[in-house]
JSON list of C-alpha atoms in Angstrom, two decimals:
[
{"chain": "A", "resi": 10, "resn": "MET", "atom": "CA", "xyz": [-3.50, 102.26, 251.89]},
{"chain": "A", "resi": 11, "resn": "SER", "atom": "CA", "xyz": [-3.03, 102.28, 255.64]},
{"chain": "A", "resi": 12, "resn": "PRO", "atom": "CA", "xyz": [-5.99, 101.96, 258.02]},
{"chain": "A", "resi": 13, "resn": "ILE", "atom": "CA", "xyz": [-4.71, 105.11, 259.71]},
{"chain": "A", "resi": 14, "resn": "ASP", "atom": "CA", "xyz": [-5.91, 107.07, 256.67]},
{"chain": "A", "resi": 15, "resn": "PHE", "atom": "CA", "xyz": [-9.52, 106.36, 257.67]},
{"chain": "A", "resi": 16, "resn": "VAL", "atom": "CA", "xyz": [-9.16, 107.45, 261.30]},
{"chain": "A", "resi": 17, "resn": "PRO", "atom": "CA", "xyz": [-10.39, 111.06, 260.81]},
{"chain": "A", "resi": 18, "resn": "TYR", "atom": "CA", "xyz": [-13.49, 109.81, 259.00]},
{"chain": "A", "resi": 19, "resn": "ALA", "atom": "CA", "xyz": [-14.09, 107.09, 261.60]},
{"chain": "A", "resi": 20, "resn": "ILE", "atom": "CA", "xyz": [-13.87, 109.60, 264.46]},
{"chain": "A", "resi": 21, "resn": "ALA", "atom": "CA", "xyz": [-16.19, 112.09, 262.77]},
{"chain": "A", "resi": 22, "resn": "LEU", "atom": "CA", "xyz": [-18.71, 109.37, 261.91]},
{"chain": "A", "resi": 23, "resn": "ALA", "atom": "CA", "xyz": [-18.59, 107.86, 265.42]},
{"chain": "A", "resi": 24, "resn": "ILE", "atom": "CA", "xyz": [-19.28, 111.23, 267.03]},
{"chain": "A", "resi": 25, "resn": "ALA", "atom": "CA", "xyz": [-22.12, 112.00, 264.63]},
{"chain": "A", "resi": 26, "resn": "ALA", "atom": "CA", "xyz": [-23.66, 108.53, 265.05]},
{"chain": "A", "resi": 27, "resn": "ALA", "atom": "CA", "xyz": [-23.30, 108.40, 268.83]},
{"chain": "A", "resi": 28, "resn": "ILE", "atom": "CA", "xyz": [-25.18, 111.68, 269.34]},
{"chain": "A", "resi": 29, "resn": "PRO", "atom": "CA", "xyz": [-28.75, 110.46, 269.87]},
{"chain": "A", "resi": 30, "resn": "GLY", "atom": "CA", "xyz": [-30.96, 111.37, 266.94]},
{"chain": "A", "resi": 31, "resn": "PRO", "atom": "CA", "xyz": [-34.04, 109.90, 265.27]},
{"chain": "A", "resi": 32, "resn": "GLY", "atom": "CA", "xyz": [-32.13, 106.84, 264.05]},
{"chain": "A", "resi": 33, "resn": "ILE", "atom": "CA", "xyz": [-30.83, 105.86, 267.49]},
{"chain": "A", "resi": 34, "resn": "ALA", "atom": "CA", "xyz": [-34.16, 106.74, 269.13]},
{"chain": "A", "resi": 35, "resn": "ALA", "atom": "CA", "xyz": [-35.99, 104.54, 266.64]},
{"chain": "A", "resi": 36, "resn": "ALA", "atom": "CA", "xyz": [-33.54, 101.66, 267.12]},
{"chain": "A", "resi": 37, "resn": "VAL", "atom": "CA", "xyz": [-33.87, 101.87, 270.90]},
{"chain": "A", "resi": 38, "resn": "GLY", "atom": "CA", "xyz": [-37.65, 102.00, 270.60]},
{"chain": "A", "resi": 39, "resn": "LYS", "atom": "CA", "xyz": [-37.53, 98.95, 268.35]},
{"chain": "A", "resi": 40, "resn": "ALA", "atom": "CA", "xyz": [-35.39, 97.09, 270.89]},
{"chain": "A", "resi": 41, "resn": "LEU", "atom": "CA", "xyz": [-37.71, 98.03, 273.75]},
{"chain": "A", "resi": 42, "resn": "GLY", "atom": "CA", "xyz": [-40.80, 97.01, 271.84]},
{"chain": "A", "resi": 43, "resn": "SER", "atom": "CA", "xyz": [-39.65, 93.96, 269.88]},
{"chain": "A", "resi": 44, "resn": "GLY", "atom": "CA", "xyz": [-36.35, 92.79, 271.36]},
{"chain": "A", "resi": 45, "resn": "PHE", "atom": "CA", "xyz": [-32.73, 92.61, 270.25]},
{"chain": "A", "resi": 46, "resn": "ARG", "atom": "CA", "xyz": [-32.92, 90.72, 266.94]},
{"chain": "A", "resi": 47, "resn": "PRO", "atom": "CA", "xyz": [-35.55, 92.93, 265.23]},
{"chain": "A", "resi": 48, "resn": "ALA", "atom": "CA", "xyz": [-33.68, 96.00, 266.50]},
{"chain": "A", "resi": 49, "resn": "LEU", "atom": "CA", "xyz": [-30.43, 94.64, 265.06]},
{"chain": "A", "resi": 50, "resn": "TRP", "atom": "CA", "xyz": [-32.12, 94.19, 261.67]},
{"chain": "A", "resi": 51, "resn": "PHE", "atom": "CA", "xyz": [-33.44, 97.73, 262.04]},
{"chain": "A", "resi": 52, "resn": "GLY", "atom": "CA", "xyz": [-29.87, 98.87, 262.73]},
{"chain": "A", "resi": 53, "resn": "THR", "atom": "CA", "xyz": [-28.75, 97.09, 259.57]},
{"chain": "A", "resi": 54, "resn": "GLY", "atom": "CA", "xyz": [-31.25, 99.23, 257.67]},
{"chain": "A", "resi": 55, "resn": "LEU", "atom": "CA", "xyz": [-29.73, 102.32, 259.27]},
{"chain": "A", "resi": 56, "resn": "VAL", "atom": "CA", "xyz": [-26.28, 101.22, 258.12]},
{"chain": "A", "resi": 57, "resn": "LEU", "atom": "CA", "xyz": [-27.50, 100.59, 254.56]},
{"chain": "A", "resi": 58, "resn": "GLY", "atom": "CA", "xyz": [-29.00, 104.08, 254.51]},
{"chain": "A", "resi": 59, "resn": "ASP", "atom": "CA", "xyz": [-25.65, 105.57, 255.54]},
{"chain": "A", "resi": 60, "resn": "LEU", "atom": "CA", "xyz": [-23.89, 103.59, 252.82]},
{"chain": "A", "resi": 61, "resn": "THR", "atom": "CA", "xyz": [-26.37, 104.97, 250.28]},
{"chain": "A", "resi": 62, "resn": "TYR", "atom": "CA", "xyz": [-25.53, 108.55, 251.23]},
{"chain": "A", "resi": 63, "resn": "LEU", "atom": "CA", "xyz": [-21.80, 107.75, 251.33]},
{"chain": "A", "resi": 64, "resn": "THR", "atom": "CA", "xyz": [-22.03, 106.42, 247.78]},
{"chain": "A", "resi": 65, "resn": "LEU", "atom": "CA", "xyz": [-23.97, 109.49, 246.61]},
{"chain": "A", "resi": 66, "resn": "ALA", "atom": "CA", "xyz": [-21.36, 111.78, 248.15]},
{"chain": "A", "resi": 67, "resn": "VAL", "atom": "CA", "xyz": [-18.41, 109.89, 246.65]},
{"chain": "A", "resi": 68, "resn": "LEU", "atom": "CA", "xyz": [-20.02, 109.84, 243.21]},
{"chain": "A", "resi": 69, "resn": "GLY", "atom": "CA", "xyz": [-20.52, 113.59, 243.44]},
{"chain": "A", "resi": 70, "resn": "LEU", "atom": "CA", "xyz": [-24.29, 113.36, 243.32]},
{"chain": "A", "resi": 71, "resn": "ALA", "atom": "CA", "xyz": [-25.02, 115.83, 246.09]},
{"chain": "A", "resi": 72, "resn": "ALA", "atom": "CA", "xyz": [-26.24, 118.36, 243.54]},
{"chain": "A", "resi": 73, "resn": "VAL", "atom": "CA", "xyz": [-28.42, 115.74, 241.88]},
{"chain": "A", "resi": 74, "resn": "ALA", "atom": "CA", "xyz": [-29.86, 114.78, 245.26]},
{"chain": "A", "resi": 75, "resn": "ALA", "atom": "CA", "xyz": [-30.67, 118.44, 245.89]},
{"chain": "A", "resi": 76, "resn": "ALA", "atom": "CA", "xyz": [-32.33, 118.72, 242.49]},
{"chain": "A", "resi": 77, "resn": "PHE", "atom": "CA", "xyz": [-34.54, 115.76, 243.30]},
{"chain": "A", "resi": 78, "resn": "SER", "atom": "CA", "xyz": [-35.26, 116.88, 246.85]},
{"chain": "A", "resi": 79, "resn": "GLY", "atom": "CA", "xyz": [-38.93, 116.07, 246.32]},
{"chain": "A", "resi": 80, "resn": "ILE", "atom": "CA", "xyz": [-38.08, 112.37, 246.24]},
{"chain": "A", "resi": 81, "resn": "PHE", "atom": "CA", "xyz": [-36.26, 112.67, 249.54]},
{"chain": "A", "resi": 82, "resn": "ILE", "atom": "CA", "xyz": [-39.23, 114.48, 251.04]},
{"chain": "A", "resi": 83, "resn": "ILE", "atom": "CA", "xyz": [-41.43, 111.53, 250.07]},
{"chain": "A", "resi": 84, "resn": "VAL", "atom": "CA", "xyz": [-38.96, 109.07, 251.59]},
{"chain": "A", "resi": 85, "resn": "LYS", "atom": "CA", "xyz": [-38.77, 111.29, 254.68]},
{"chain": "A", "resi": 86, "resn": "VAL", "atom": "CA", "xyz": [-42.55, 111.22, 255.11]},
{"chain": "A", "resi": 87, "resn": "LEU", "atom": "CA", "xyz": [-42.68, 107.44, 254.54]},
{"chain": "A", "resi": 88, "resn": "GLY", "atom": "CA", "xyz": [-39.98, 106.89, 257.15]},
{"chain": "A", "resi": 89, "resn": "ALA", "atom": "CA", "xyz": [-41.81, 109.05, 259.65]},
{"chain": "A", "resi": 90, "resn": "ALA", "atom": "CA", "xyz": [-45.08, 107.24, 258.86]},
{"chain": "A", "resi": 91, "resn": "TYR", "atom": "CA", "xyz": [-43.40, 103.90, 259.54]},
{"chain": "A", "resi": 92, "resn": "LEU", "atom": "CA", "xyz": [-42.16, 105.13, 262.92]},
{"chain": "A", "resi": 93, "resn": "ALA", "atom": "CA", "xyz": [-45.61, 106.49, 263.72]},
{"chain": "A", "resi": 94, "resn": "TYR", "atom": "CA", "xyz": [-47.10, 103.10, 262.87]},
{"chain": "A", "resi": 95, "resn": "LEU", "atom": "CA", "xyz": [-44.62, 101.38, 265.20]},
{"chain": "A", "resi": 96, "resn": "ALA", "atom": "CA", "xyz": [-45.41, 103.92, 267.93]},
{"chain": "A", "resi": 97, "resn": "TRP", "atom": "CA", "xyz": [-49.14, 103.19, 267.55]},
{"chain": "A", "resi": 98, "resn": "SER", "atom": "CA", "xyz": [-48.50, 99.42, 267.57]},
{"chain": "A", "resi": 99, "resn": "PHE", "atom": "CA", "xyz": [-46.35, 99.56, 270.71]},
{"chain": "A", "resi": 100, "resn": "TRP", "atom": "CA", "xyz": [-48.80, 101.87, 272.50]},
{"chain": "A", "resi": 101, "resn": "ARG", "atom": "CA", "xyz": [-51.65, 99.44, 271.85]},
{"chain": "A", "resi": 102, "resn": "ALA", "atom": "CA", "xyz": [-49.59, 96.34, 272.68]},
{"chain": "A", "resi": 103, "resn": "GLY", "atom": "CA", "xyz": [-51.15, 94.15, 275.34]},
{"chain": "A", "resi": 104, "resn": "ILE", "atom": "CA", "xyz": [-49.60, 93.44, 278.67]},
{"chain": "A", "resi": 105, "resn": "ASP", "atom": "CA", "xyz": [-48.99, 89.79, 277.80]},
{"chain": "A", "resi": 106, "resn": "PRO", "atom": "CA", "xyz": [-45.22, 89.27, 277.27]},
{"chain": "A", "resi": 107, "resn": "GLU", "atom": "CA", "xyz": [-45.85, 86.68, 274.56]},
{"chain": "A", "resi": 108, "resn": "LYS", "atom": "CA", "xyz": [-48.08, 89.08, 272.67]},
{"chain": "A", "resi": 109, "resn": "VAL", "atom": "CA", "xyz": [-45.42, 91.75, 272.80]},
{"chain": "A", "resi": 110, "resn": "LYS", "atom": "CA", "xyz": [-42.78, 89.25, 271.71]},
{"chain": "A", "resi": 111, "resn": "SER", "atom": "CA", "xyz": [-44.70, 88.34, 268.59]},
{"chain": "A", "resi": 112, "resn": "GLY", "atom": "CA", "xyz": [-45.81, 91.88, 267.78]},
{"chain": "A", "resi": 113, "resn": "LYS", "atom": "CA", "xyz": [-46.11, 93.22, 264.26]},
{"chain": "A", "resi": 114, "resn": "GLY", "atom": "CA", "xyz": [-43.20, 94.83, 262.48]},
{"chain": "A", "resi": 115, "resn": "SER", "atom": "CA", "xyz": [-40.59, 92.42, 263.90]},
{"chain": "A", "resi": 116, "resn": "GLY", "atom": "CA", "xyz": [-39.80, 90.62, 260.63]},
{"chain": "A", "resi": 117, "resn": "ALA", "atom": "CA", "xyz": [-36.27, 90.95, 259.24]},
{"chain": "A", "resi": 118, "resn": "TRP", "atom": "CA", "xyz": [-37.22, 92.60, 255.96]},
{"chain": "A", "resi": 119, "resn": "ALA", "atom": "CA", "xyz": [-39.74, 94.95, 257.56]},
{"chain": "A", "resi": 120, "resn": "SER", "atom": "CA", "xyz": [-37.15, 95.98, 260.14]},
{"chain": "A", "resi": 121, "resn": "VAL", "atom": "CA", "xyz": [-34.37, 96.51, 257.58]},
{"chain": "A", "resi": 122, "resn": "LEU", "atom": "CA", "xyz": [-36.63, 98.56, 255.30]},
{"chain": "A", "resi": 123, "resn": "GLY", "atom": "CA", "xyz": [-37.87, 100.56, 258.27]},
{"chain": "A", "resi": 124, "resn": "GLY", "atom": "CA", "xyz": [-34.33, 101.43, 259.35]},
{"chain": "A", "resi": 125, "resn": "TYR", "atom": "CA", "xyz": [-33.34, 102.23, 255.77]},
{"chain": "A", "resi": 126, "resn": "SER", "atom": "CA", "xyz": [-36.25, 104.61, 255.23]},
{"chain": "A", "resi": 127, "resn": "VAL", "atom": "CA", "xyz": [-35.58, 106.32, 258.57]},
{"chain": "A", "resi": 128, "resn": "THR", "atom": "CA", "xyz": [-31.95, 106.98, 257.60]},
{"chain": "A", "resi": 129, "resn": "LEU", "atom": "CA", "xyz": [-32.87, 108.30, 254.15]},
{"chain": "A", "resi": 130, "resn": "GLY", "atom": "CA", "xyz": [-35.20, 110.80, 255.79]},
{"chain": "A", "resi": 131, "resn": "ASN", "atom": "CA", "xyz": [-32.90, 111.68, 258.69]},
{"chain": "A", "resi": 132, "resn": "PRO", "atom": "CA", "xyz": [-31.70, 115.30, 258.37]},
{"chain": "A", "resi": 133, "resn": "LYS", "atom": "CA", "xyz": [-28.68, 114.59, 260.58]},
{"chain": "A", "resi": 134, "resn": "THR", "atom": "CA", "xyz": [-27.45, 111.88, 258.22]},
{"chain": "A", "resi": 135, "resn": "ILE", "atom": "CA", "xyz": [-28.03, 114.04, 255.15]},
{"chain": "A", "resi": 136, "resn": "ILE", "atom": "CA", "xyz": [-26.07, 116.93, 256.67]},
{"chain": "A", "resi": 137, "resn": "PHE", "atom": "CA", "xyz": [-23.17, 114.66, 257.65]},
{"chain": "A", "resi": 138, "resn": "TYR", "atom": "CA", "xyz": [-22.65, 113.09, 254.24]},
{"chain": "A", "resi": 139, "resn": "MET", "atom": "CA", "xyz": [-23.48, 116.06, 252.06]},
{"chain": "A", "resi": 140, "resn": "ALA", "atom": "CA", "xyz": [-21.83, 118.81, 254.14]},
{"chain": "A", "resi": 141, "resn": "LEU", "atom": "CA", "xyz": [-19.46, 117.45, 256.79]},
{"chain": "A", "resi": 142, "resn": "LEU", "atom": "CA", "xyz": [-17.99, 114.45, 254.94]},
{"chain": "A", "resi": 143, "resn": "PRO", "atom": "CA", "xyz": [-16.05, 116.61, 252.43]},
{"chain": "A", "resi": 144, "resn": "THR", "atom": "CA", "xyz": [-14.25, 118.30, 255.33]},
{"chain": "A", "resi": 145, "resn": "VAL", "atom": "CA", "xyz": [-12.64, 115.02, 256.48]},
{"chain": "A", "resi": 146, "resn": "VAL", "atom": "CA", "xyz": [-12.39, 113.14, 253.16]},
{"chain": "A", "resi": 147, "resn": "ASP", "atom": "CA", "xyz": [-11.05, 114.45, 249.86]},
{"chain": "A", "resi": 148, "resn": "LEU", "atom": "CA", "xyz": [-13.89, 113.20, 247.68]},
{"chain": "A", "resi": 149, "resn": "GLN", "atom": "CA", "xyz": [-12.05, 114.18, 244.50]},
{"chain": "A", "resi": 150, "resn": "ALA", "atom": "CA", "xyz": [-9.28, 111.70, 245.32]},
{"chain": "A", "resi": 151, "resn": "VAL", "atom": "CA", "xyz": [-11.42, 108.69, 246.27]},
{"chain": "A", "resi": 152, "resn": "THR", "atom": "CA", "xyz": [-10.35, 105.59, 244.36]},
{"chain": "A", "resi": 153, "resn": "LEU", "atom": "CA", "xyz": [-12.20, 102.26, 244.37]},
{"chain": "A", "resi": 154, "resn": "GLU", "atom": "CA", "xyz": [-9.83, 100.98, 247.03]},
{"chain": "A", "resi": 155, "resn": "ARG", "atom": "CA", "xyz": [-10.39, 104.04, 249.21]},
{"chain": "A", "resi": 156, "resn": "PHE", "atom": "CA", "xyz": [-14.15, 103.85, 248.70]},
{"chain": "A", "resi": 157, "resn": "LEU", "atom": "CA", "xyz": [-14.18, 100.21, 249.84]},
{"chain": "A", "resi": 158, "resn": "GLY", "atom": "CA", "xyz": [-12.16, 101.28, 252.87]},
{"chain": "A", "resi": 159, "resn": "LEU", "atom": "CA", "xyz": [-14.76, 103.96, 253.64]},
{"chain": "A", "resi": 160, "resn": "VAL", "atom": "CA", "xyz": [-17.55, 101.38, 253.28]},
{"chain": "A", "resi": 161, "resn": "VAL", "atom": "CA", "xyz": [-15.86, 98.96, 255.70]},
{"chain": "A", "resi": 162, "resn": "THR", "atom": "CA", "xyz": [-15.12, 101.79, 258.14]},
{"chain": "A", "resi": 163, "resn": "THR", "atom": "CA", "xyz": [-18.73, 102.96, 257.99]},
{"chain": "A", "resi": 164, "resn": "ILE", "atom": "CA", "xyz": [-20.10, 99.48, 258.66]},
{"chain": "A", "resi": 165, "resn": "VAL", "atom": "CA", "xyz": [-17.74, 98.82, 261.58]},
{"chain": "A", "resi": 166, "resn": "VAL", "atom": "CA", "xyz": [-18.23, 102.22, 263.23]},
{"chain": "A", "resi": 167, "resn": "LEU", "atom": "CA", "xyz": [-22.01, 102.23, 262.93]},
{"chain": "A", "resi": 168, "resn": "TYR", "atom": "CA", "xyz": [-22.42, 98.73, 264.32]},
{"chain": "A", "resi": 169, "resn": "LEU", "atom": "CA", "xyz": [-20.07, 99.60, 267.20]},
{"chain": "A", "resi": 170, "resn": "VAL", "atom": "CA", "xyz": [-22.35, 102.54, 267.99]},
{"chain": "A", "resi": 171, "resn": "VAL", "atom": "CA", "xyz": [-25.78, 100.98, 267.34]},
{"chain": "A", "resi": 172, "resn": "VAL", "atom": "CA", "xyz": [-25.32, 97.52, 268.87]},
{"chain": "A", "resi": 173, "resn": "PRO", "atom": "CA", "xyz": [-24.61, 98.72, 272.45]},
{"chain": "A", "resi": 174, "resn": "TYR", "atom": "CA", "xyz": [-27.68, 100.98, 272.32]},
{"chain": "A", "resi": 175, "resn": "VAL", "atom": "CA", "xyz": [-30.03, 98.20, 271.20]},
{"chain": "A", "resi": 176, "resn": "ALA", "atom": "CA", "xyz": [-28.38, 95.58, 273.43]},
{"chain": "A", "resi": 177, "resn": "LEU", "atom": "CA", "xyz": [-28.88, 97.71, 276.54]},
{"chain": "A", "resi": 178, "resn": "ALA", "atom": "CA", "xyz": [-32.45, 98.53, 275.54]},
{"chain": "A", "resi": 179, "resn": "ALA", "atom": "CA", "xyz": [-33.22, 94.86, 274.86]},
{"chain": "A", "resi": 180, "resn": "LYS", "atom": "CA", "xyz": [-31.67, 93.86, 278.17]},
{"chain": "A", "resi": 181, "resn": "ALA", "atom": "CA", "xyz": [-33.83, 96.41, 279.98]},
{"chain": "A", "resi": 182, "resn": "ARG", "atom": "CA", "xyz": [-36.82, 94.84, 278.25]},
{"chain": "A", "resi": 183, "resn": "ASP", "atom": "CA", "xyz": [-35.75, 91.38, 279.42]},
{"chain": "A", "resi": 184, "resn": "PHE", "atom": "CA", "xyz": [-35.54, 92.57, 283.03]},
{"chain": "A", "resi": 185, "resn": "LEU", "atom": "CA", "xyz": [-39.03, 94.03, 283.00]},
{"chain": "A", "resi": 186, "resn": "ARG", "atom": "CA", "xyz": [-41.23, 90.98, 282.73]},
{"chain": "A", "resi": 187, "resn": "ASN", "atom": "CA", "xyz": [-44.20, 91.84, 284.92]},
{"chain": "A", "resi": 188, "resn": "PRO", "atom": "CA", "xyz": [-47.31, 93.00, 283.02]},
{"chain": "A", "resi": 189, "resn": "ARG", "atom": "CA", "xyz": [-47.42, 96.51, 284.44]},
{"chain": "A", "resi": 190, "resn": "ALA", "atom": "CA", "xyz": [-43.75, 97.13, 283.69]},
{"chain": "A", "resi": 191, "resn": "LEU", "atom": "CA", "xyz": [-44.11, 95.75, 280.17]},
{"chain": "A", "resi": 192, "resn": "LYS", "atom": "CA", "xyz": [-47.04, 98.03, 279.49]},
{"chain": "A", "resi": 193, "resn": "ALA", "atom": "CA", "xyz": [-45.02, 101.04, 280.63]},
{"chain": "A", "resi": 194, "resn": "LEU", "atom": "CA", "xyz": [-42.08, 99.82, 278.55]},
{"chain": "A", "resi": 195, "resn": "ASN", "atom": "CA", "xyz": [-44.22, 99.51, 275.44]},
{"chain": "A", "resi": 196, "resn": "ARG", "atom": "CA", "xyz": [-45.49, 103.03, 275.93]},
{"chain": "A", "resi": 197, "resn": "GLY", "atom": "CA", "xyz": [-41.94, 104.28, 276.45]},
{"chain": "A", "resi": 198, "resn": "ALA", "atom": "CA", "xyz": [-40.96, 102.63, 273.17]},
{"chain": "A", "resi": 199, "resn": "ALA", "atom": "CA", "xyz": [-43.99, 104.23, 271.54]},
{"chain": "A", "resi": 200, "resn": "GLY", "atom": "CA", "xyz": [-42.89, 107.62, 272.82]},
{"chain": "A", "resi": 201, "resn": "ALA", "atom": "CA", "xyz": [-39.36, 107.14, 271.42]},
{"chain": "A", "resi": 202, "resn": "MET", "atom": "CA", "xyz": [-40.75, 106.14, 268.03]},
{"chain": "A", "resi": 203, "resn": "ALA", "atom": "CA", "xyz": [-43.25, 109.02, 267.96]},
{"chain": "A", "resi": 204, "resn": "GLY", "atom": "CA", "xyz": [-40.56, 111.51, 268.95]},
{"chain": "A", "resi": 205, "resn": "ALA", "atom": "CA", "xyz": [-38.25, 110.27, 266.18]},
{"chain": "A", "resi": 206, "resn": "ALA", "atom": "CA", "xyz": [-41.10, 110.51, 263.66]},
{"chain": "A", "resi": 207, "resn": "ALA", "atom": "CA", "xyz": [-41.91, 114.07, 264.73]},
{"chain": "A", "resi": 208, "resn": "TYR", "atom": "CA", "xyz": [-38.25, 115.10, 264.50]},
{"chain": "A", "resi": 209, "resn": "ILE", "atom": "CA", "xyz": [-37.94, 113.74, 260.96]},
{"chain": "A", "resi": 210, "resn": "VAL", "atom": "CA", "xyz": [-41.09, 115.53, 259.79]},
{"chain": "A", "resi": 211, "resn": "LEU", "atom": "CA", "xyz": [-40.47, 118.86, 261.51]},
{"chain": "A", "resi": 212, "resn": "LYS", "atom": "CA", "xyz": [-36.72, 119.21, 260.89]},
{"chain": "A", "resi": 213, "resn": "PRO", "atom": "CA", "xyz": [-36.17, 121.28, 257.71]}
]
């Protein structure tokens, strides 16, 4: 298969991912509060969540997912709770740069799981893979080779979208080193996290 076959999907995914939503807001908040590396791990969790929904869509499990919507509601609430916890942590963070640097929730596994749970509960992601994906990909004709191509395309596109967001946010954090600025930055990160959590919970 030619890479050109994946261009329509790549364009649709890039547009959907680049539009700021709870996932991007959470990743930016993570970068502002904890720095680039934890935010990159968080972004990896976002990517894994997208791959989960891509797999469900390709396997034709959209109806099954709808039947077990209660499970997704639980995951949605857990993801929002995680973001709320991060918002609370960043809001309470001290003005000491070293304290902020070593703040809770910056571990690789915690960040990946946080990003993953946020994506699973993100209405925008669910709508894309369960409703919009079939309009750009013939899911009935997806072979193993084509599925692997979709997986690679998804990974590349999402990292190309997420990494600049978190890199810029982390760089802004690096520039603001004085205590007062750091305190304001932490509270800005808290606001981003809290807003993403509220969106996930309130969006039907």
